[in-house]
PDB file of C-alpha atoms in Angstrom:
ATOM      1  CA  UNK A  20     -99.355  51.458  28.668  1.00  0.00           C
ATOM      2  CA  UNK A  21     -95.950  50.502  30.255  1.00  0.00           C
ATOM      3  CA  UNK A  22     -94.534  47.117  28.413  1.00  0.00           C
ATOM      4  CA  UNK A  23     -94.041  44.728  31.242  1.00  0.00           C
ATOM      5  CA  UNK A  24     -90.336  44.090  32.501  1.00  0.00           C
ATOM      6  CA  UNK A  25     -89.086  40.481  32.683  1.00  0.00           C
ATOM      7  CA  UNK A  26     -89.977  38.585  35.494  1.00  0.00           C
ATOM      8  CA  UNK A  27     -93.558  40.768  36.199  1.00  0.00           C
ATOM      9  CA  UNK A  28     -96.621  38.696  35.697  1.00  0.00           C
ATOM     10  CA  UNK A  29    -100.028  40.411  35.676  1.00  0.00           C
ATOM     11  CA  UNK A  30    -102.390  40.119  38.426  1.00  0.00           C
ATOM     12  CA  UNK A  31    -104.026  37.368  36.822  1.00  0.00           C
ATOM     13  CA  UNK A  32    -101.500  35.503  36.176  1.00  0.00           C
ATOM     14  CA  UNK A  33    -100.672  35.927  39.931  1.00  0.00           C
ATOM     15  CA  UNK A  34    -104.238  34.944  41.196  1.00  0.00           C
ATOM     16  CA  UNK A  35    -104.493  31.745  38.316  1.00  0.00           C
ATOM     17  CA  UNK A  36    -101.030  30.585  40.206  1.00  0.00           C
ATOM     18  CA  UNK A  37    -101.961  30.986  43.687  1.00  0.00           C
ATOM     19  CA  UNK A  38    -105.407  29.314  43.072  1.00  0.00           C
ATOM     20  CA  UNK A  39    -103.232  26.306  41.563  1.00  0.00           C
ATOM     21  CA  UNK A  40    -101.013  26.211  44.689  1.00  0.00           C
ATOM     22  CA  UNK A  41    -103.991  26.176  46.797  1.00  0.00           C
ATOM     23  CA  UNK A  42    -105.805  23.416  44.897  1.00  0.00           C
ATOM     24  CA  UNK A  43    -102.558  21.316  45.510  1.00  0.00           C
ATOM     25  CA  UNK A  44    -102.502  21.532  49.133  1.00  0.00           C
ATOM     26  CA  UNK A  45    -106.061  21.071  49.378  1.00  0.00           C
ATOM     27  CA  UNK A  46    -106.027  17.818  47.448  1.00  0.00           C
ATOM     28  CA  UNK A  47    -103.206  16.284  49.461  1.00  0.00           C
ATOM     29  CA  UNK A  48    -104.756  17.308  52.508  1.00  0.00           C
ATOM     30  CA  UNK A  49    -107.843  15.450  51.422  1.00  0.00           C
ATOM     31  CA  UNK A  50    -105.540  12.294  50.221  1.00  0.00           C
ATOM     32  CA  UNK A  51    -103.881  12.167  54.043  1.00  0.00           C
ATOM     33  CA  UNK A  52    -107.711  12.515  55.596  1.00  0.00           C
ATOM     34  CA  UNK A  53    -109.019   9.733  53.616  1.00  0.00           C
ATOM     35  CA  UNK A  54    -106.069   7.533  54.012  1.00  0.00           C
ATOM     36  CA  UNK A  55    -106.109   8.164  58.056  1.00  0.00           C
ATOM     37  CA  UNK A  56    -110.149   7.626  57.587  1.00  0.00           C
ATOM     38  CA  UNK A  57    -109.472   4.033  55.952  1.00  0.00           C
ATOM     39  CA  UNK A  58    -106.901   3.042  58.664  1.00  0.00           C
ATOM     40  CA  UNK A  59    -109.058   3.312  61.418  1.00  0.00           C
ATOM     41  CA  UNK A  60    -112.093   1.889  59.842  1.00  0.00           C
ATOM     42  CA  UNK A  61    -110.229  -1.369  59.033  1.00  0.00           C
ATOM     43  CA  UNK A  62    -108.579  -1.879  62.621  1.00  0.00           C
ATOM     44  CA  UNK A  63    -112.520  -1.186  63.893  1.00  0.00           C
ATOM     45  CA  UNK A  64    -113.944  -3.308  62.177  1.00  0.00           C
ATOM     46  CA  UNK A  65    -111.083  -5.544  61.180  1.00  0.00           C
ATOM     47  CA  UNK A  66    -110.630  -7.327  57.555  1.00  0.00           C
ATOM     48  CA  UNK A  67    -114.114  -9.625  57.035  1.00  0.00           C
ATOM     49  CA  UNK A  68    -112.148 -12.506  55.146  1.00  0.00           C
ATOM     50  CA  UNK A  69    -114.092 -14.920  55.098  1.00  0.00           C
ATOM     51  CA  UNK A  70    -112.256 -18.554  55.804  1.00  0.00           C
ATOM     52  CA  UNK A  71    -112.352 -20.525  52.810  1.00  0.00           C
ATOM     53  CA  UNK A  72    -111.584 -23.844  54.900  1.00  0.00           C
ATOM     54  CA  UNK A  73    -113.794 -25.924  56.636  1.00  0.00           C
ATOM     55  CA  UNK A  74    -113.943 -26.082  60.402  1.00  0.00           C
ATOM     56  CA  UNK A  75    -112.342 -29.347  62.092  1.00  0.00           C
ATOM     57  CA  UNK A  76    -111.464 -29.858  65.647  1.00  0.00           C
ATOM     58  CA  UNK A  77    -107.572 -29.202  66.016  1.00  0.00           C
ATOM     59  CA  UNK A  78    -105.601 -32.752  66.161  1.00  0.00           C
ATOM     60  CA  UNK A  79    -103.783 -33.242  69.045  1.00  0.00           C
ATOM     61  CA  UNK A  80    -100.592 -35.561  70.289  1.00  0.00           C
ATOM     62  CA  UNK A  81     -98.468 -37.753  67.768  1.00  0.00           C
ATOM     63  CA  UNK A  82     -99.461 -38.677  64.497  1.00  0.00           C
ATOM     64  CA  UNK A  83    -100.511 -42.227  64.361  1.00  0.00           C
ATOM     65  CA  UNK A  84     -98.889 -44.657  61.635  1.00  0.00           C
ATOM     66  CA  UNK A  85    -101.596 -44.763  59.015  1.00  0.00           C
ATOM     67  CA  UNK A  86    -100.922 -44.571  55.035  1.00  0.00           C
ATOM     68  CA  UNK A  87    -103.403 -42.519  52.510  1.00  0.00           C
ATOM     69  CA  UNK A  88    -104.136 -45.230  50.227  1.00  0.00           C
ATOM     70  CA  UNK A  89    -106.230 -43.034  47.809  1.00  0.00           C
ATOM     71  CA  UNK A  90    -108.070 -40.193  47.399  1.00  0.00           C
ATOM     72  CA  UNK A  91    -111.016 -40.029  44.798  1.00  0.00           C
ATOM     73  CA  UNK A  92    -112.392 -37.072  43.939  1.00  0.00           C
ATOM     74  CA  UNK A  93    -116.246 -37.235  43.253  1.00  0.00           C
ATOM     75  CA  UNK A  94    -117.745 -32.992  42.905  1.00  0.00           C
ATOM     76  CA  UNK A  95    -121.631 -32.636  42.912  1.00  0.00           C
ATOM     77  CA  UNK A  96    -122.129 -29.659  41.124  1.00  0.00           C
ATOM     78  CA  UNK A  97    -119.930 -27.019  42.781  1.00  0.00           C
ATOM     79  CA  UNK A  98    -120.350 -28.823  45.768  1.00  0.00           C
ATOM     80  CA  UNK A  99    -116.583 -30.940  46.259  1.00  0.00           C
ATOM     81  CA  UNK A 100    -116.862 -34.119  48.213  1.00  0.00           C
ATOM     82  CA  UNK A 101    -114.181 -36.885  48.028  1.00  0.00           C
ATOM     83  CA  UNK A 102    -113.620 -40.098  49.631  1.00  0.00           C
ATOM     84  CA  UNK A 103    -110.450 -41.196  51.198  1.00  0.00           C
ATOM     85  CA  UNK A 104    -108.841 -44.702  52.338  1.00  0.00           C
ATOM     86  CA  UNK A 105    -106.314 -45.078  54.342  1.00  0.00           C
ATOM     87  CA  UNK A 106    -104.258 -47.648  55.896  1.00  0.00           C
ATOM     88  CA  UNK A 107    -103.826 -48.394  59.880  1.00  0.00           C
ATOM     89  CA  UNK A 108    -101.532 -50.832  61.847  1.00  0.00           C
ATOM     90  CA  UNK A 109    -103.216 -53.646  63.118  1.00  0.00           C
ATOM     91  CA  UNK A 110    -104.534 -53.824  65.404  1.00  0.00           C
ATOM     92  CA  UNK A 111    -106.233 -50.690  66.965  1.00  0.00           C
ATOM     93  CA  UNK A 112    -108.635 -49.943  69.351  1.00  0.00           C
ATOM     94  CA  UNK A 113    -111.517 -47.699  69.123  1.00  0.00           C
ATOM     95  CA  UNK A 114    -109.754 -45.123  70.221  1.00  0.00           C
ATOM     96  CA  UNK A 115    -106.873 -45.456  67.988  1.00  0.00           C
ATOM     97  CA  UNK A 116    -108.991 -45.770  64.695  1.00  0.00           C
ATOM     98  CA  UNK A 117    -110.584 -42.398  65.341  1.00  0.00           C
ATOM     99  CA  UNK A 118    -107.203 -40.506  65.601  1.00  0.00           C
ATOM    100  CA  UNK A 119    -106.148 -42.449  62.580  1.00  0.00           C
ATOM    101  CA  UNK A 120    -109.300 -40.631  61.260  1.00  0.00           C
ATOM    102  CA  UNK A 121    -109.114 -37.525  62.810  1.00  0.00           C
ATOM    103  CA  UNK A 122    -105.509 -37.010  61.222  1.00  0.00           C
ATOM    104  CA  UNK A 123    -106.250 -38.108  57.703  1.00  0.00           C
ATOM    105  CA  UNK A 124    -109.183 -35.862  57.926  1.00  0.00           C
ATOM    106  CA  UNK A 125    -106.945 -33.069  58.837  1.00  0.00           C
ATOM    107  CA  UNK A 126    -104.108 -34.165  56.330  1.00  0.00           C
ATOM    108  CA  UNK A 127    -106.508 -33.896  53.452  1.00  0.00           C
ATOM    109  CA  UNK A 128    -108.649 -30.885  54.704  1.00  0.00           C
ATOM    110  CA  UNK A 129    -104.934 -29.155  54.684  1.00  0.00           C
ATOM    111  CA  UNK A 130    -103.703 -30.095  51.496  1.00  0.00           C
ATOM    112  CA  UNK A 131    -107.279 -29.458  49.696  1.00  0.00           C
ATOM    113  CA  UNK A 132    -108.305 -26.393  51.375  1.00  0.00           C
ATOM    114  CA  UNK A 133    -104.687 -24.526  52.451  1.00  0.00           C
ATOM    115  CA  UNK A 134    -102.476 -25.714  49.904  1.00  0.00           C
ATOM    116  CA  UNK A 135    -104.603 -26.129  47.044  1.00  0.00           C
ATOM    117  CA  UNK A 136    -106.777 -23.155  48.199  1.00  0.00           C
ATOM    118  CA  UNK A 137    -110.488 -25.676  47.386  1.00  0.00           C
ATOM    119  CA  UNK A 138    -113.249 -25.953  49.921  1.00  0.00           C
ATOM    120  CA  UNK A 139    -114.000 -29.465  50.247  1.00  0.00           C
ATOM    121  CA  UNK A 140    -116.750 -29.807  52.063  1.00  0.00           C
ATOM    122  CA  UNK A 141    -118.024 -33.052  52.559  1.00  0.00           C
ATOM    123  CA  UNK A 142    -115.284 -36.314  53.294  1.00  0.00           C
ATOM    124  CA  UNK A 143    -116.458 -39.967  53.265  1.00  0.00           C
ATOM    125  CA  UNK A 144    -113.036 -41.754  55.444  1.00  0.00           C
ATOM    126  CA  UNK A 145    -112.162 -45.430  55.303  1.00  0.00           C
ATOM    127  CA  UNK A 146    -109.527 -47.178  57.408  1.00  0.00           C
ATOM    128  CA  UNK A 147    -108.187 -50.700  56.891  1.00  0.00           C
ATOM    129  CA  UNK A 148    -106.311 -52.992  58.554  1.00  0.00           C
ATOM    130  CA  UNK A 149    -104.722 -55.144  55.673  1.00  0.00           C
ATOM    131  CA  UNK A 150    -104.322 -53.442  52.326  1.00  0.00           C
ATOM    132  CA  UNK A 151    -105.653 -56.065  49.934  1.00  0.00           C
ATOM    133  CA  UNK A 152    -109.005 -55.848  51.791  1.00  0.00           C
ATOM    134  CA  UNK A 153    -112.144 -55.206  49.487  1.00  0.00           C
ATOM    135  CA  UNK A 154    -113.718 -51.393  49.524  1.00  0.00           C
ATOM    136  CA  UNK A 155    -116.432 -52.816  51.911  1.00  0.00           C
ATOM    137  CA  UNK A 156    -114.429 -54.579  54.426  1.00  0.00           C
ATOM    138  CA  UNK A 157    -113.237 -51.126  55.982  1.00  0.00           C
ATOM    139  CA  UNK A 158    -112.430 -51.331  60.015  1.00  0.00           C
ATOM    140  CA  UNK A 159    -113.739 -47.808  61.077  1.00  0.00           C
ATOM    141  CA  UNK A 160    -115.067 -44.810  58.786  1.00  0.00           C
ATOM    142  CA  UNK A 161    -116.388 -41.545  59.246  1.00  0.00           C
ATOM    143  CA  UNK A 162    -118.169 -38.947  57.064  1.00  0.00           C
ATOM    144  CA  UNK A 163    -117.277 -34.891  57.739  1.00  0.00           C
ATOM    145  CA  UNK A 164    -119.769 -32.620  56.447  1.00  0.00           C
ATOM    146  CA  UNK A 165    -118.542 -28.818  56.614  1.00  0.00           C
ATOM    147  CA  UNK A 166    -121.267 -26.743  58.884  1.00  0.00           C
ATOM    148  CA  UNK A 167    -121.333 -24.088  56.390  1.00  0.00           C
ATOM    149  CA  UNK A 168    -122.787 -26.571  54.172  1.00  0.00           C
ATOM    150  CA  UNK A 169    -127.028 -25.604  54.051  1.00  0.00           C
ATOM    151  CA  UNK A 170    -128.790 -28.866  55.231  1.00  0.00           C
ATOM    152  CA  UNK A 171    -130.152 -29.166  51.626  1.00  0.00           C
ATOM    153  CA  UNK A 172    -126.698 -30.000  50.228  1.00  0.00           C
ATOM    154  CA  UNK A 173    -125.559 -32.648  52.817  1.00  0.00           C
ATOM    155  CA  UNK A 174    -125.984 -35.715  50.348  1.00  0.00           C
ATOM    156  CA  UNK A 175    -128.335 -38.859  52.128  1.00  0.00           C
ATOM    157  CA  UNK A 176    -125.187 -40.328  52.624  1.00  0.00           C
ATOM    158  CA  UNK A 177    -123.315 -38.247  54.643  1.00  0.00           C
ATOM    159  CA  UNK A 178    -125.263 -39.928  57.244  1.00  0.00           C
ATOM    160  CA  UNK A 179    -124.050 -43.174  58.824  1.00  0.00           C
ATOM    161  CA  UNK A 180    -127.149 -44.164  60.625  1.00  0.00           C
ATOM    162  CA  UNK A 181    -127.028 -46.758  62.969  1.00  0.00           C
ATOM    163  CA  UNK A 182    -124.200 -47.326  66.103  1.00  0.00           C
ATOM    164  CA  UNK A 183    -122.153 -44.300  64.600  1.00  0.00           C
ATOM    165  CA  UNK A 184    -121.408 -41.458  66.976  1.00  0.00           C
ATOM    166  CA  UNK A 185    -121.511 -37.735  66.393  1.00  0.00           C
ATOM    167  CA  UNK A 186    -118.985 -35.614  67.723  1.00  0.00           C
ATOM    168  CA  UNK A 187    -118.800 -32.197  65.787  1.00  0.00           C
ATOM    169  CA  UNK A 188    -119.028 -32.488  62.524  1.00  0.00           C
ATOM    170  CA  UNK A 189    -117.737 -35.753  61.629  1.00  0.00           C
ATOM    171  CA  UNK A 190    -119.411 -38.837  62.248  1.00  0.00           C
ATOM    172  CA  UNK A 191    -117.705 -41.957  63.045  1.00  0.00           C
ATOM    173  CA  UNK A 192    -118.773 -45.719  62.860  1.00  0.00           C
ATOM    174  CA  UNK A 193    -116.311 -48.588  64.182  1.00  0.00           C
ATOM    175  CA  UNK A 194    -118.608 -51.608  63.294  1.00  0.00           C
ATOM    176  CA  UNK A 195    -119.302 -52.926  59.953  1.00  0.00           C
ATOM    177  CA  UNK A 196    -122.106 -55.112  59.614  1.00  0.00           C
ATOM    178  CA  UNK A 197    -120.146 -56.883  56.492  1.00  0.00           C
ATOM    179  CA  UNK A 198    -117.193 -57.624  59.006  1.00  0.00           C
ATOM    180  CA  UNK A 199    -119.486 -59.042  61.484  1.00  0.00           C
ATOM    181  CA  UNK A 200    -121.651 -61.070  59.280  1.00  0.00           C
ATOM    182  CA  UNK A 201    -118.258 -62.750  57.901  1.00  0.00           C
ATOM    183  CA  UNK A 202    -117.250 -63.385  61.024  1.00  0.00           C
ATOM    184  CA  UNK A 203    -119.922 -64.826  61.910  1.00  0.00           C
ATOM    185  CA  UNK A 204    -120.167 -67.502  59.810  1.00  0.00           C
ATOM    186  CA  UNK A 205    -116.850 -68.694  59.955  1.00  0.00           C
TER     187      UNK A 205
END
């Protein structure tokens, strides 16, 4: 037997090397198809992130004058509810009060759910006219439950009952009975 010269490699050698080579390419190659394979199937079907904010009906014109009194936070579980009271000018139509409400619902449903990334899902809204009023002398409210919400998790009171008008998912009520009884007697 010959000794081998430098640089010769044996046939094995040879084959072992060109079976790594073809490994390599064969791996990349499958790398690139799966890649490709991914990158269609998520502009087909699109990223299924699912929203973790509530849905409200989009605010529209100016913001009215109104002050967020306080916010108290009152969770049920893992269920996060909270009721807010705000302050309005005085004095306001109807149709005034329930922008006033529409925006602090909005306000708070932003900074809750976007900002500090919660799902709050059901909102109990007060408005006043004067700000040492008592809790139950409020001038308009409204409740939002989220529609996600399964109907046995909206709490009893989420519904106002009564004159209050549904529109979406928030129900609003411009006449308090404790209002009109003091009124009345006067």
């Amino acid at each position: 037997m010959e000794p081998r010269k430098l640089g010769q490699s044996g046939l094995g050698e040879r084959i072992r090397r060109e079976a790594s080579a073809r490994r390599r390419r064969s791996y990349w190659l499958t790398i690139a198809v799966l890649t490709v394979v991914a990158v269609i199937l998520i502009l087909m079907l699109g990223w299924r992130k699912k929203s973790p904010s509530p849905v409200l009906i989009k605010v529209s014109g100016v913001k009215p004058d109104f002050k967020i009194i306080s916010i108290q936070e009152m969770p049920v579980g893992r269920q996060e509810r909270l009721t807010v009271m705000a302050l309005a000018s005085s004095p306001l139509t109807n149709e005034a009060l329930r922008r006033v409400i529409d925006w602090a619902l909005f306000q708070v449903l932003d900074e809750y759910n976007r900002v500090r990334k919660r799902n709050v899902q059901v909102i109990w809204v007060y408005i006043y006219d004067q700000p040492d009023k008592r809790l139950s002398e409020w001038r308009a409210m409204a409740v939002f439950v989220d529609p996600r919400l399964p109907r046995h998790q909206v709490p009893a009171a989420a519904h106002i009952g009564g004159d209050a008008v549904q529109d979406g998912f928030v129900e609003y009520d411009f006449t308090n009975p404790v209002l009109r009884n003091d009124s009345g007697q006067r």
